[in-house]
CSV table of C-alpha atoms in Angstrom, one decimal:
chain,number,residue,atom,x,y,z
A,1,MET,CA,2.5,-110.1,-95.5
A,2,LYS,CA,-1.3,-110.9,-94.4
A,3,PRO,CA,-3.1,-107.8,-93.2
A,4,PRO,CA,-4.1,-108.2,-89.3
A,5,TYR,CA,-7.9,-107.3,-90.1
A,6,THR,CA,-9.8,-108.1,-93.5
A,7,LYS,CA,-11.4,-105.1,-94.8
A,8,GLU,CA,-15.1,-106.1,-93.6
A,9,GLN,CA,-13.2,-106.2,-90.1
A,10,THR,CA,-12.0,-102.6,-90.4
A,11,ASN,CA,-15.3,-101.1,-91.7
A,12,SER,CA,-16.9,-102.7,-88.5
A,13,ILE,CA,-14.1,-100.9,-86.1
A,14,LYS,CA,-14.2,-97.9,-87.5
A,15,PRO,CA,-17.8,-97.2,-86.3
A,16,MET,CA,-16.8,-98.5,-82.6
A,17,VAL,CA,-13.7,-96.4,-82.3
A,18,LYS,CA,-15.9,-93.0,-83.5
A,19,THR,CA,-18.6,-94.0,-81.2
A,20,MET,CA,-15.9,-94.5,-78.3
A,21,ALA,CA,-14.6,-91.0,-79.0
A,22,ILE,CA,-17.7,-89.5,-78.6
A,23,LEU,CA,-18.5,-91.4,-75.6
A,24,VAL,CA,-15.1,-89.9,-73.6
A,25,SER,CA,-16.2,-86.1,-74.8
A,26,VAL,CA,-19.7,-86.8,-73.4
A,27,VAL,CA,-17.8,-88.3,-70.2
A,28,TRP,CA,-15.5,-85.1,-70.0
A,29,LEU,CA,-18.1,-82.6,-70.4
A,30,SER,CA,-20.3,-84.2,-68.0
A,31,GLY,CA,-18.0,-82.9,-65.3
A,32,CYS,CA,-18.1,-79.4,-66.2
A,33,THR,CA,-21.9,-78.4,-64.6
A,34,LEU,CA,-22.3,-78.2,-60.8
A,35,LEU,CA,-26.2,-77.1,-60.0
A,36,GLY,CA,-27.2,-76.0,-56.7
A,37,PRO,CA,-25.6,-73.4,-54.4
A,38,MET,CA,-21.9,-73.6,-53.4
A,39,TYR,CA,-21.2,-73.5,-49.7
A,40,GLN,CA,-20.0,-70.7,-47.9
A,41,ARG,CA,-19.3,-70.6,-44.1
A,42,PRO,CA,-21.7,-68.0,-42.5
A,43,GLU,CA,-19.6,-64.9,-41.2
A,44,ALA,CA,-19.8,-64.0,-37.3
A,45,LYS,CA,-22.6,-60.7,-38.5
A,46,ASP,CA,-24.9,-63.6,-39.5
A,47,VAL,CA,-25.1,-65.2,-36.8
A,48,SER,CA,-25.0,-61.8,-34.3
A,49,LEU,CA,-22.1,-62.9,-32.6
A,50,PRO,CA,-19.8,-60.4,-31.1
A,51,GLU,CA,-15.6,-60.8,-32.1
A,52,GLN,CA,-14.7,-61.2,-28.6
A,53,PHE,CA,-16.1,-62.5,-25.2
A,54,LYS,CA,-16.5,-59.5,-22.8
A,55,GLN,CA,-15.9,-61.3,-19.3
A,56,ALA,CA,-11.7,-62.3,-20.1
A,57,THR,CA,-9.1,-60.6,-18.3
A,58,ASP,CA,-5.4,-59.8,-19.0
A,59,THR,CA,-3.7,-62.3,-17.4
A,60,ASP,CA,-2.2,-64.7,-19.8
A,61,THR,CA,-2.2,-65.8,-23.5
A,62,VAL,CA,-3.8,-68.2,-25.6
A,63,GLN,CA,-2.1,-71.4,-26.6
A,64,ALA,CA,-3.1,-74.3,-29.2
A,65,PRO,CA,-5.6,-76.6,-27.6
A,66,ASN,CA,-4.6,-79.8,-25.6
A,67,ASP,CA,-5.9,-82.2,-23.2
A,68,TRP,CA,-6.8,-79.6,-20.7
A,69,TRP,CA,-7.7,-81.8,-17.9
A,70,THR,CA,-4.0,-82.6,-17.4
A,71,PHE,CA,-3.8,-79.3,-16.6
A,72,TYR,CA,-5.2,-80.2,-12.7
A,73,ARG,CA,-2.0,-82.5,-12.6
A,74,ASP,CA,-3.7,-85.4,-11.1
A,75,ALA,CA,-3.0,-89.2,-12.2
A,76,GLN,CA,-6.1,-90.1,-10.8
A,77,LEU,CA,-8.3,-88.1,-13.0
A,78,ASN,CA,-6.0,-88.5,-16.1
A,79,ALA,CA,-6.7,-92.3,-15.7
A,80,LEU,CA,-10.4,-92.0,-15.0
A,81,ILE,CA,-10.7,-89.9,-18.3
A,82,GLU,CA,-8.4,-92.4,-20.0
A,83,LYS,CA,-10.7,-95.2,-19.3
A,84,ALA,CA,-14.3,-93.3,-20.1
A,85,HIS,CA,-12.6,-92.8,-24.1
A,86,LEU,CA,-12.1,-96.4,-24.1
A,87,ASN,CA,-14.7,-97.7,-22.2
A,88,ASN,CA,-18.0,-95.4,-22.0
A,89,VAL,CA,-20.7,-97.0,-24.6
A,90,ASP,CA,-21.7,-93.9,-26.0
A,91,ILE,CA,-18.4,-93.4,-27.3
A,92,LYS,CA,-18.6,-96.8,-28.9
A,93,LEU,CA,-22.2,-96.0,-30.2
A,94,ALA,CA,-21.0,-92.8,-31.8
A,95,VAL,CA,-18.2,-95.1,-33.4
A,96,ALA,CA,-20.4,-97.2,-34.6
A,97,ARG,CA,-22.3,-94.5,-36.5
A,98,ILE,CA,-18.8,-93.6,-37.9
A,99,GLU,CA,-18.5,-96.8,-39.3
A,100,GLU,CA,-22.1,-96.9,-41.0
A,101,ALA,CA,-21.2,-93.2,-42.5
A,102,ASP,CA,-17.9,-94.4,-44.2
A,103,GLY,CA,-20.0,-97.1,-45.7
A,104,VAL,CA,-22.6,-95.0,-47.4
A,105,MET,CA,-20.0,-92.6,-48.3
A,106,ARG,CA,-17.6,-95.1,-50.0
A,107,GLU,CA,-20.9,-96.6,-51.5
A,108,VAL,CA,-22.2,-92.7,-53.0
A,109,GLY,CA,-18.7,-92.2,-54.2
A,110,ALA,CA,-18.9,-95.5,-56.1
A,111,ALA,CA,-21.7,-94.2,-58.2
A,112,LEU,CA,-19.3,-92.0,-60.1
A,113,LEU,CA,-17.3,-95.0,-61.4
A,114,PRO,CA,-18.2,-97.5,-63.9
A,115,SER,CA,-19.8,-100.8,-62.6
A,116,VAL,CA,-18.4,-104.0,-64.6
A,117,ASP,CA,-19.9,-107.3,-64.2
A,118,LEU,CA,-19.1,-110.8,-65.9
A,119,SER,CA,-21.9,-112.9,-66.9
A,120,THR,CA,-21.7,-116.2,-68.4
A,121,THR,CA,-24.5,-118.5,-69.3
A,122,ALA,CA,-24.8,-122.6,-70.7
A,123,VAL,CA,-27.6,-123.8,-72.2
A,124,ARG,CA,-28.7,-126.8,-73.7
A,125,ASN,CA,-32.2,-126.7,-75.7
A,126,ARG,CA,-34.2,-128.2,-78.4
A,127,VAL,CA,-36.7,-126.3,-80.6
A,128,THR,CA,-39.6,-128.0,-82.1
A,129,GLU,CA,-39.3,-129.3,-85.7
A,130,ALA,CA,-42.8,-129.1,-86.2
A,131,GLY,CA,-43.2,-125.6,-86.6
A,132,ILE,CA,-43.7,-122.9,-89.4
A,133,PHE,CA,-40.0,-122.3,-89.4
A,134,PRO,CA,-37.4,-125.3,-90.6
A,135,VAL,CA,-34.3,-126.0,-88.1
A,136,PHE,CA,-31.3,-125.4,-89.7
A,137,ALA,CA,-28.8,-126.6,-87.0
A,138,ALA,CA,-28.5,-129.4,-84.8
A,139,ASN,CA,-31.7,-130.3,-82.4
A,140,PRO,CA,-30.8,-130.3,-79.2
A,141,ARG,CA,-28.4,-127.8,-79.5
A,142,ASN,CA,-25.9,-126.0,-77.3
A,143,SER,CA,-25.2,-122.8,-76.8
A,144,TYR,CA,-22.6,-120.6,-74.6
A,145,ASN,CA,-22.2,-116.8,-74.0
A,146,LEU,CA,-19.8,-114.9,-71.9
A,147,ALA,CA,-19.9,-110.8,-71.5
A,148,LEU,CA,-18.4,-108.2,-69.8
A,149,ASN,CA,-21.1,-105.5,-69.1
A,150,SER,CA,-20.5,-101.9,-68.2
A,151,SER,CA,-22.5,-99.3,-67.3
A,152,ILE,CA,-22.3,-95.7,-66.2
A,153,GLU,CA,-24.1,-92.6,-65.3
A,154,LEU,CA,-22.9,-89.7,-66.4
A,155,ASP,CA,-23.0,-86.8,-63.9
A,156,PHE,CA,-23.8,-83.7,-66.2
A,157,TRP,CA,-25.6,-81.7,-63.6
A,158,GLY,CA,-23.7,-82.9,-60.7
A,159,LYS,CA,-25.9,-84.8,-58.9
A,160,LEU,CA,-23.8,-87.9,-58.2
A,161,ARG,CA,-21.1,-85.2,-57.0
A,162,ARG,CA,-23.6,-83.5,-55.1
A,163,ALA,CA,-24.5,-86.7,-53.3
A,164,LYS,CA,-20.7,-87.4,-52.2
A,165,GLU,CA,-20.5,-84.0,-51.0
A,166,ALA,CA,-23.5,-84.9,-48.8
A,167,ALA,CA,-22.2,-87.8,-47.6
A,168,ARG,CA,-18.7,-86.8,-46.9
A,169,ALA,CA,-20.3,-83.9,-44.9
A,170,SER,CA,-22.4,-86.5,-43.0
A,171,TYR,CA,-19.4,-88.5,-42.2
A,172,LEU,CA,-17.6,-85.9,-40.8
A,173,SER,CA,-20.5,-85.1,-38.7
A,174,THR,CA,-20.2,-88.2,-37.3
A,175,GLN,CA,-16.8,-87.9,-36.5
A,176,TYR,CA,-17.3,-84.5,-34.8
A,177,ALA,CA,-20.4,-86.3,-33.2
A,178,LYS,CA,-17.9,-88.7,-31.8
A,179,GLU,CA,-15.7,-85.6,-30.5
A,180,THR,CA,-19.0,-83.8,-29.0
A,181,VAL,CA,-19.4,-87.0,-27.0
A,182,GLN,CA,-15.7,-87.0,-25.8
A,183,TRP,CA,-15.8,-83.4,-25.3
A,184,SER,CA,-19.0,-83.7,-23.0
A,185,LEU,CA,-17.7,-87.2,-21.3
A,186,SER,CA,-14.2,-85.2,-20.4
A,187,SER,CA,-16.3,-82.8,-18.6
A,188,LEU,CA,-18.9,-84.9,-16.5
A,189,VAL,CA,-15.9,-87.2,-15.7
A,190,ALA,CA,-13.6,-84.0,-14.3
A,191,ASN,CA,-16.9,-82.7,-12.6
A,192,ASN,CA,-17.9,-85.9,-10.9
A,193,TYR,CA,-14.3,-86.6,-10.0
A,194,LEU,CA,-13.9,-83.1,-8.3
A,195,ILE,CA,-17.5,-83.7,-6.5
A,196,ILE,CA,-15.9,-86.8,-4.7
A,197,ARG,CA,-12.8,-84.9,-4.1
A,198,SER,CA,-15.0,-82.0,-2.6
A,199,LEU,CA,-17.0,-84.9,-0.3
A,200,ASP,CA,-13.6,-86.1,0.6
A,201,SER,CA,-12.4,-82.9,2.1
A,202,GLN,CA,-15.4,-82.1,3.6
A,203,LEU,CA,-15.2,-85.4,5.0
A,204,PHE,CA,-12.0,-84.3,6.3
A,205,VAL,CA,-13.4,-81.5,7.8
A,206,ASN,CA,-15.8,-83.3,9.2
A,207,GLN,CA,-13.5,-85.7,11.5
A,208,GLU,CA,-11.3,-83.2,12.4
A,209,ASN,CA,-14.3,-81.1,14.2
A,210,GLN,CA,-15.5,-84.5,15.5
A,211,LYS,CA,-12.2,-84.3,17.4
A,212,ILE,CA,-12.8,-81.3,18.4
A,213,SER,CA,-16.2,-82.1,20.0
A,214,GLU,CA,-15.0,-84.9,21.3
A,215,GLU,CA,-12.1,-82.8,23.4
A,216,SER,CA,-15.1,-80.5,24.3
A,217,LEU,CA,-17.4,-83.4,25.4
A,218,ALA,CA,-14.1,-84.8,27.4
A,219,LEU,CA,-13.4,-81.7,29.0
A,220,THR,CA,-17.3,-80.7,30.0
A,221,LYS,CA,-17.5,-84.2,31.3
A,222,ARG,CA,-14.5,-83.5,33.8
A,223,ARG,CA,-15.9,-80.1,34.7
A,224,LEU,CA,-19.3,-81.7,35.3
A,225,GLU,CA,-17.5,-84.0,37.8
A,226,GLY,CA,-15.8,-81.1,39.6
A,227,GLY,CA,-19.1,-79.3,40.1
A,228,VAL,CA,-18.3,-76.5,37.8
A,229,VAL,CA,-20.8,-77.0,34.8
A,230,SER,CA,-24.4,-78.6,34.7
A,231,VAL,CA,-25.2,-81.7,33.0
A,232,LEU,CA,-27.1,-79.6,30.4
A,233,ASP,CA,-23.6,-78.7,29.1
A,234,VAL,CA,-23.1,-82.3,28.6
A,235,HIS,CA,-25.9,-83.0,26.9
A,236,GLN,CA,-25.2,-80.1,24.8
A,237,ALA,CA,-21.8,-81.2,23.5
A,238,GLU,CA,-23.3,-84.9,23.1
A,239,LEU,CA,-25.5,-83.2,21.0
A,240,ALA,CA,-23.1,-81.6,19.0
A,241,LEU,CA,-21.2,-84.5,18.1
A,242,ALA,CA,-24.3,-86.7,17.6
A,243,ASN,CA,-24.7,-83.9,14.7
A,244,LEU,CA,-21.0,-84.5,13.0
A,245,LYS,CA,-21.7,-87.9,13.0
A,246,SER,CA,-24.9,-87.6,11.2
A,247,GLN,CA,-23.3,-85.5,8.8
A,248,GLN,CA,-20.5,-87.7,8.0
A,249,VAL,CA,-22.8,-90.4,7.3
A,250,GLU,CA,-25.0,-88.2,4.7
A,251,LEU,CA,-21.2,-87.3,3.3
A,252,GLN,CA,-20.2,-91.0,2.7
A,253,ARG,CA,-23.7,-91.6,1.1
A,254,GLN,CA,-23.4,-88.8,-1.2
A,255,ARG,CA,-19.1,-89.8,-2.2
A,256,ALA,CA,-21.1,-93.8,-3.0
A,257,ILE,CA,-23.3,-92.2,-5.2
A,258,SER,CA,-20.9,-89.9,-7.1
A,259,GLU,CA,-18.6,-93.0,-7.5
A,260,HIS,CA,-21.4,-95.2,-8.7
A,261,GLN,CA,-22.0,-92.3,-11.5
A,262,LEU,CA,-18.4,-92.5,-12.0
A,263,GLY,CA,-18.4,-96.0,-12.8
A,264,VAL,CA,-20.9,-95.7,-15.3
A,265,LEU,CA,-19.4,-92.6,-17.4
A,266,THR,CA,-15.9,-94.9,-17.1
A,267,GLY,CA,-17.1,-98.5,-17.9
A,268,GLU,CA,-15.9,-99.7,-15.1
A,269,LEU,CA,-18.8,-100.2,-12.4
A,270,ASN,CA,-17.1,-101.5,-9.3
A,271,ILE,CA,-14.5,-98.7,-9.6
A,272,GLU,CA,-13.0,-97.3,-6.4
A,273,VAL,CA,-11.6,-93.7,-6.5
A,274,ALA,CA,-8.8,-93.4,-3.8
A,275,THR,CA,-9.6,-90.3,-1.4
A,276,ALA,CA,-7.9,-86.9,-2.0
A,277,GLU,CA,-8.1,-83.7,-1.0
A,278,LEU,CA,-9.7,-81.4,-3.2
A,279,LEU,CA,-7.7,-78.3,-1.8
A,280,ALA,CA,-4.5,-79.9,-3.1
A,281,LEU,CA,-5.8,-79.2,-6.8
A,282,PRO,CA,-4.8,-75.7,-9.0
A,283,THR,CA,-6.8,-73.3,-10.2
A,284,PRO,CA,-6.5,-72.1,-13.6
A,285,PRO,CA,-5.8,-68.4,-14.2
A,286,MET,CA,-8.6,-66.3,-16.5
A,287,PRO,CA,-8.0,-66.4,-20.2
A,288,PRO,CA,-6.9,-63.3,-21.3
A,289,ALA,CA,-8.6,-60.4,-22.5
A,290,GLY,CA,-10.0,-60.1,-26.0
A,291,LEU,CA,-10.2,-63.7,-26.4
A,292,PRO,CA,-11.6,-64.3,-29.9
A,293,SER,CA,-15.0,-65.8,-30.6
A,294,SER,CA,-13.9,-67.9,-33.4
A,295,LEU,CA,-12.2,-70.1,-30.8
A,296,MET,CA,-15.6,-71.6,-30.6
A,297,GLU,CA,-14.7,-73.1,-33.8
A,298,ALA,CA,-13.1,-75.6,-32.3
A,299,ARG,CA,-16.3,-76.9,-30.6
A,300,PRO,CA,-17.2,-80.2,-32.0
A,301,ASP,CA,-20.5,-79.4,-31.6
A,302,VAL,CA,-20.1,-76.7,-33.7
A,303,ARG,CA,-18.4,-78.6,-36.5
A,304,GLN,CA,-21.1,-81.2,-36.4
A,305,THR,CA,-23.9,-78.7,-37.4
A,306,GLU,CA,-21.5,-77.1,-39.8
A,307,GLN,CA,-21.0,-80.1,-41.5
A,308,ASP,CA,-25.0,-80.7,-41.4
A,309,LEU,CA,-25.5,-77.4,-43.1
A,310,ILE,CA,-22.7,-78.5,-45.9
A,311,ALA,CA,-25.0,-82.0,-46.8
A,312,ALA,CA,-28.1,-80.1,-46.8
A,313,ASN,CA,-26.5,-77.3,-48.8
A,314,ALA,CA,-25.5,-79.8,-51.2
A,315,ASN,CA,-29.2,-81.7,-50.8
A,316,ILE,CA,-30.2,-78.9,-52.9
A,317,GLY,CA,-27.9,-79.6,-55.8
A,318,MET,CA,-29.2,-83.5,-55.9
A,319,ALA,CA,-32.6,-82.1,-55.9
A,320,LYS,CA,-32.0,-79.7,-58.7
A,321,ALA,CA,-30.5,-82.1,-60.7
A,322,ALA,CA,-33.4,-84.5,-60.8
A,323,LEU,CA,-35.3,-81.8,-62.9
A,324,TYR,CA,-32.8,-82.3,-65.8
A,325,PRO,CA,-32.2,-85.5,-67.9
A,326,SER,CA,-30.1,-88.4,-66.6
A,327,ILE,CA,-28.0,-89.9,-69.0
A,328,SER,CA,-26.4,-93.3,-68.9
A,329,LEU,CA,-23.7,-95.5,-70.9
A,330,THR,CA,-23.9,-99.0,-71.1
A,331,GLY,CA,-21.5,-101.0,-72.9
A,332,ALA,CA,-20.6,-105.0,-73.3
A,333,PHE,CA,-17.7,-107.2,-74.9
A,334,GLY,CA,-17.9,-111.2,-75.2
A,335,GLY,CA,-18.5,-114.1,-77.3
A,336,GLU,CA,-21.3,-116.4,-78.3
A,337,SER,CA,-21.0,-119.6,-79.6
A,338,LEU,CA,-22.8,-123.2,-80.1
A,339,GLU,CA,-19.3,-125.1,-79.2
A,340,LEU,CA,-17.7,-124.1,-75.9
A,341,ASN,CA,-13.8,-124.4,-77.5
A,342,ASP,CA,-15.1,-121.5,-80.3
A,343,LEU,CA,-16.1,-119.3,-77.5
A,344,LEU,CA,-13.0,-117.1,-77.5
A,345,LYS,CA,-12.6,-117.1,-81.0
A,346,SER,CA,-12.7,-113.5,-83.2
A,347,ALA,CA,-15.4,-115.0,-84.9
A,348,ALA,CA,-17.7,-115.5,-81.6
A,349,ARG,CA,-17.1,-111.8,-80.8
A,350,VAL,CA,-20.2,-109.9,-79.6
A,351,TRP,CA,-20.3,-106.2,-78.3
A,352,SER,CA,-22.3,-103.3,-78.0
A,353,LEU,CA,-22.4,-99.8,-76.9
A,354,GLY,CA,-25.3,-97.4,-75.6
A,355,ILE,CA,-26.1,-94.5,-74.4
A,356,GLY,CA,-29.6,-94.1,-72.6
A,357,LEU,CA,-31.8,-90.9,-71.3
A,358,ASP,CA,-34.3,-90.4,-68.7
A,359,LEU,CA,-36.1,-87.2,-69.0
A,360,PRO,CA,-38.6,-85.8,-66.6
A,361,ILE,CA,-41.4,-84.6,-68.8
A,362,PHE,CA,-44.9,-84.6,-66.1
A,363,ASN,CA,-44.4,-85.4,-62.5
A,364,ALA,CA,-47.4,-83.3,-61.3
A,365,GLY,CA,-44.5,-80.7,-59.4
A,366,ARG,CA,-42.9,-83.5,-57.5
A,367,LEU,CA,-39.5,-82.7,-58.5
A,368,ASN,CA,-40.2,-79.0,-57.7
A,369,ALA,CA,-41.7,-79.8,-54.3
A,370,LYS,CA,-38.1,-82.1,-53.4
A,371,VAL,CA,-36.2,-78.8,-54.3
A,372,ASP,CA,-38.5,-76.9,-52.1
A,373,GLN,CA,-38.3,-79.3,-48.9
A,374,ALA,CA,-34.2,-79.3,-49.5
A,375,THR,CA,-33.8,-75.8,-49.4
A,376,ALA,CA,-36.0,-75.5,-46.5
A,377,LYS,CA,-34.2,-78.3,-45.1
A,378,GLN,CA,-31.2,-76.1,-45.5
A,379,LYS,CA,-32.5,-73.0,-43.8
A,380,GLN,CA,-33.4,-75.1,-40.8
A,381,ALA,CA,-29.6,-76.7,-40.6
A,382,LEU,CA,-28.3,-72.9,-40.9
A,383,ALA,CA,-30.9,-71.5,-38.2
A,384,SER,CA,-29.4,-74.6,-36.2
A,385,TYR,CA,-25.8,-73.9,-36.8
A,386,GLN,CA,-26.6,-70.4,-35.9
A,387,GLY,CA,-28.0,-71.4,-32.6
A,388,SER,CA,-24.6,-73.7,-31.7
A,389,VAL,CA,-22.8,-70.9,-32.2
A,390,GLN,CA,-25.1,-68.4,-30.5
A,391,THR,CA,-25.6,-71.3,-27.5
A,392,ALA,CA,-21.8,-71.9,-27.2
A,393,PHE,CA,-20.9,-68.1,-27.1
A,394,LYS,CA,-23.5,-67.6,-24.2
A,395,GLU,CA,-21.8,-70.8,-22.2
A,396,VAL,CA,-18.1,-68.9,-22.6
A,397,ASN,CA,-19.6,-66.3,-21.5
A,398,ASP,CA,-21.7,-67.7,-18.7
A,399,ALA,CA,-18.3,-70.3,-17.4
A,400,LEU,CA,-16.3,-66.9,-17.5
A,401,VAL,CA,-18.7,-65.1,-15.4
A,402,ASN,CA,-18.5,-68.2,-12.7
A,403,LEU,CA,-14.7,-68.6,-12.2
A,404,ARG,CA,-14.5,-64.6,-11.7
A,405,ARG,CA,-17.0,-64.6,-9.2
A,406,TYR,CA,-16.3,-67.8,-7.6
A,407,LYS,CA,-13.0,-66.7,-7.1
A,408,GLU,CA,-14.1,-63.8,-5.6
A,409,VAL,CA,-16.5,-66.0,-3.4
A,410,GLU,CA,-13.5,-68.2,-2.6
A,411,THR,CA,-11.4,-65.5,-1.3
A,412,ILE,CA,-14.5,-64.2,1.1
A,413,ALA,CA,-14.7,-67.6,2.4
A,414,GLN,CA,-11.2,-68.1,3.0
A,415,SER,CA,-11.0,-64.9,5.2
A,416,ARG,CA,-14.4,-66.1,7.0
A,417,GLN,CA,-12.9,-69.6,7.9
A,418,ASP,CA,-10.0,-67.8,9.4
A,419,THR,CA,-12.2,-65.3,11.7
A,420,ALA,CA,-13.8,-68.2,12.6
A,421,LYS,CA,-11.1,-70.6,13.8
A,422,LYS,CA,-9.9,-67.0,15.7
A,423,ILE,CA,-13.5,-67.2,17.2
A,424,LEU,CA,-13.3,-70.8,18.2
A,425,ASP,CA,-10.0,-70.5,19.6
A,426,VAL,CA,-11.1,-67.4,21.9
A,427,SER,CA,-14.3,-69.2,22.8
A,428,GLN,CA,-12.5,-72.2,24.3
A,429,ASN,CA,-10.1,-70.2,25.9
A,430,ARG,CA,-12.6,-68.4,27.6
A,431,TYR,CA,-14.8,-71.6,28.5
A,432,LYS,CA,-11.7,-73.6,29.8
A,433,SER,CA,-11.2,-70.4,32.0
A,434,GLY,CA,-14.5,-70.0,33.4
A,435,TYR,CA,-15.8,-66.8,31.5
A,436,SER,CA,-18.3,-68.1,29.2
A,437,ALA,CA,-20.9,-71.0,29.1
A,438,TYR,CA,-20.5,-74.1,26.9
A,439,LEU,CA,-22.9,-72.4,24.5
A,440,GLU,CA,-20.5,-69.7,23.2
A,441,VAL,CA,-18.2,-72.8,22.6
A,442,LEU,CA,-21.0,-74.9,20.8
A,443,ASP,CA,-21.8,-71.4,18.6
A,444,ALA,CA,-18.0,-71.1,17.8
A,445,GLN,CA,-17.5,-74.6,16.8
A,446,ARG,CA,-20.8,-74.5,14.7
A,447,SER,CA,-19.7,-71.7,12.9
A,448,TYR,CA,-16.1,-73.0,12.1
A,449,TYR,CA,-17.4,-76.2,10.5
A,450,GLU,CA,-20.1,-74.3,8.2
A,451,ALA,CA,-17.2,-71.7,7.1
A,452,THR,CA,-14.9,-74.7,6.5
A,453,GLN,CA,-17.3,-76.5,4.7
A,454,SER,CA,-18.4,-73.1,2.8
A,455,PHE,CA,-14.5,-72.9,1.8
A,456,VAL,CA,-14.3,-76.0,0.5
A,457,GLN,CA,-17.8,-75.9,-1.7
A,458,SER,CA,-16.4,-72.3,-2.6
A,459,ARG,CA,-13.1,-74.1,-4.4
A,460,GLN,CA,-15.1,-76.9,-5.7
A,461,ASN,CA,-17.5,-74.1,-7.6
A,462,VAL,CA,-14.0,-72.4,-9.1
A,463,LEU,CA,-12.7,-75.8,-10.0
A,464,THR,CA,-16.0,-76.6,-11.6
A,465,ALA,CA,-16.3,-73.3,-13.5
A,466,SER,CA,-13.0,-73.7,-15.1
A,467,VAL,CA,-13.8,-77.2,-16.1
A,468,ASP,CA,-17.3,-75.6,-17.7
A,469,LEU,CA,-15.1,-72.8,-19.6
A,470,PHE,CA,-12.5,-75.6,-21.0
A,471,LYS,CA,-15.5,-77.2,-22.5
A,472,ALA,CA,-17.7,-74.2,-23.5
A,473,LEU,CA,-14.2,-73.2,-25.3
A,474,GLY,CA,-13.7,-76.9,-26.8
A,475,ALA,CA,-10.5,-76.7,-25.4
A,476,GLY,CA,-9.4,-74.0,-27.9
A,477,TRP,CA,-7.9,-72.0,-25.0
A,478,GLN,CA,-5.3,-73.3,-22.7
A,479,PRO,CA,-3.2,-71.7,-19.9
A,480,VAL,CA,0.9,-71.3,-20.8
A,481,GLU,CA,1.4,-73.4,-17.7
A,482,ALA,CA,-0.6,-76.2,-18.8
A,483,ALA,CA,0.9,-76.1,-22.1
A,484,GLN,CA,4.5,-76.0,-20.6
A,485,VAL,CA,2.9,-79.2,-18.2
A,486,SER,CA,1.7,-81.4,-21.4
A,487,GLN,CA,5.1,-80.9,-22.8
A,488,ALA,CA,7.1,-81.8,-20.1
A,489,LYS,CA,5.3,-85.0,-19.8
């Protein structure tokens, strides 16, 4: 039986096998070293962060995060936020940045794998026959070449792995940036919607007071005809009614402006928000006592700055790896012949294996300077992360204070409104009975109107503070009641 390879072929294959074994070992060893610091999340003490918020009260329990706006049980608000998430241009911009970062991450990750290219040439040429070297082949002649070329950079020092780590962190940063846009957008839509609802309630109060003023004006005119009052009382009643109508126009103007802003946020410029009462919306309870500050980790802006810190940390390893030699492997396998029919025959076979070394020797400190730059940028990213956490903590405490104090103000405003209504009723009865001047009725009407508007404004402040609290916590806290409503839906 004829052996598959001749002795000469066997002798030529042995060095190739040895070379391949060496190269495989080198590739395996290249994954064992990773330069640069390993990332560790800064602890609370590193950012001077207390373990708990000091303003929470023991009224409820902590639940998993959810769509916090559903707590207000308003179908119109839910629809507006859904439209904003679908149509807002800032979200579309954030999505495009995610797609860009994804492409960069895949490009960087591909550097860890070998590249393989197919090259082929077909040449017909003629060489001189008048030269010093004789021509041994046909002239002109053909030359055909087919080869698979491959190369890979060995990641001995972790430069490519650090690059992939940084690219992945940058990709996640863009993901959290999109969530930050959605998170801020949701609160903006909610607050603008609350403004519109508040203006609707104020318009309702204004219209009710106009009815009272119109009735008072009609009564005063009748009393004037009976000779009971002077024309001055009639003019005072007319002035009070005109003031209310003027305030109505101003409230309508403010509502239109707020509606336009809501149109920009939702991407529906001709949006029309149906009239509804603000006082029908429920107010959330205070968060529980001992609410952990670690809930702020749910905030997407905090997560975004942490991913930026991870990327900056990985860039230090990349910069340090550039100080060490870069080793690459190259290989080619194919065929070369004078005739196309012979191109795939064993006699036409060609191959090569090689190793390259790129060692920095003198660069006037440029590479060390890059390490210093990367280290400084990591310190900047750390400071940004610490700042974002501290700012988040402040925003939570501010929102907790606002929610608690605005609830107290609302209680006082409710009592003030009730008292003002009693005074108005008494003054109207006294005026009808002839025991007081009309000026007393005007003062009572004005006080009641102001007290009612103040109560509506205080309820808006409470609801806005609750939105700010949900935003500040990154929806990391949710009242039990809201969780049950969400699950039921």
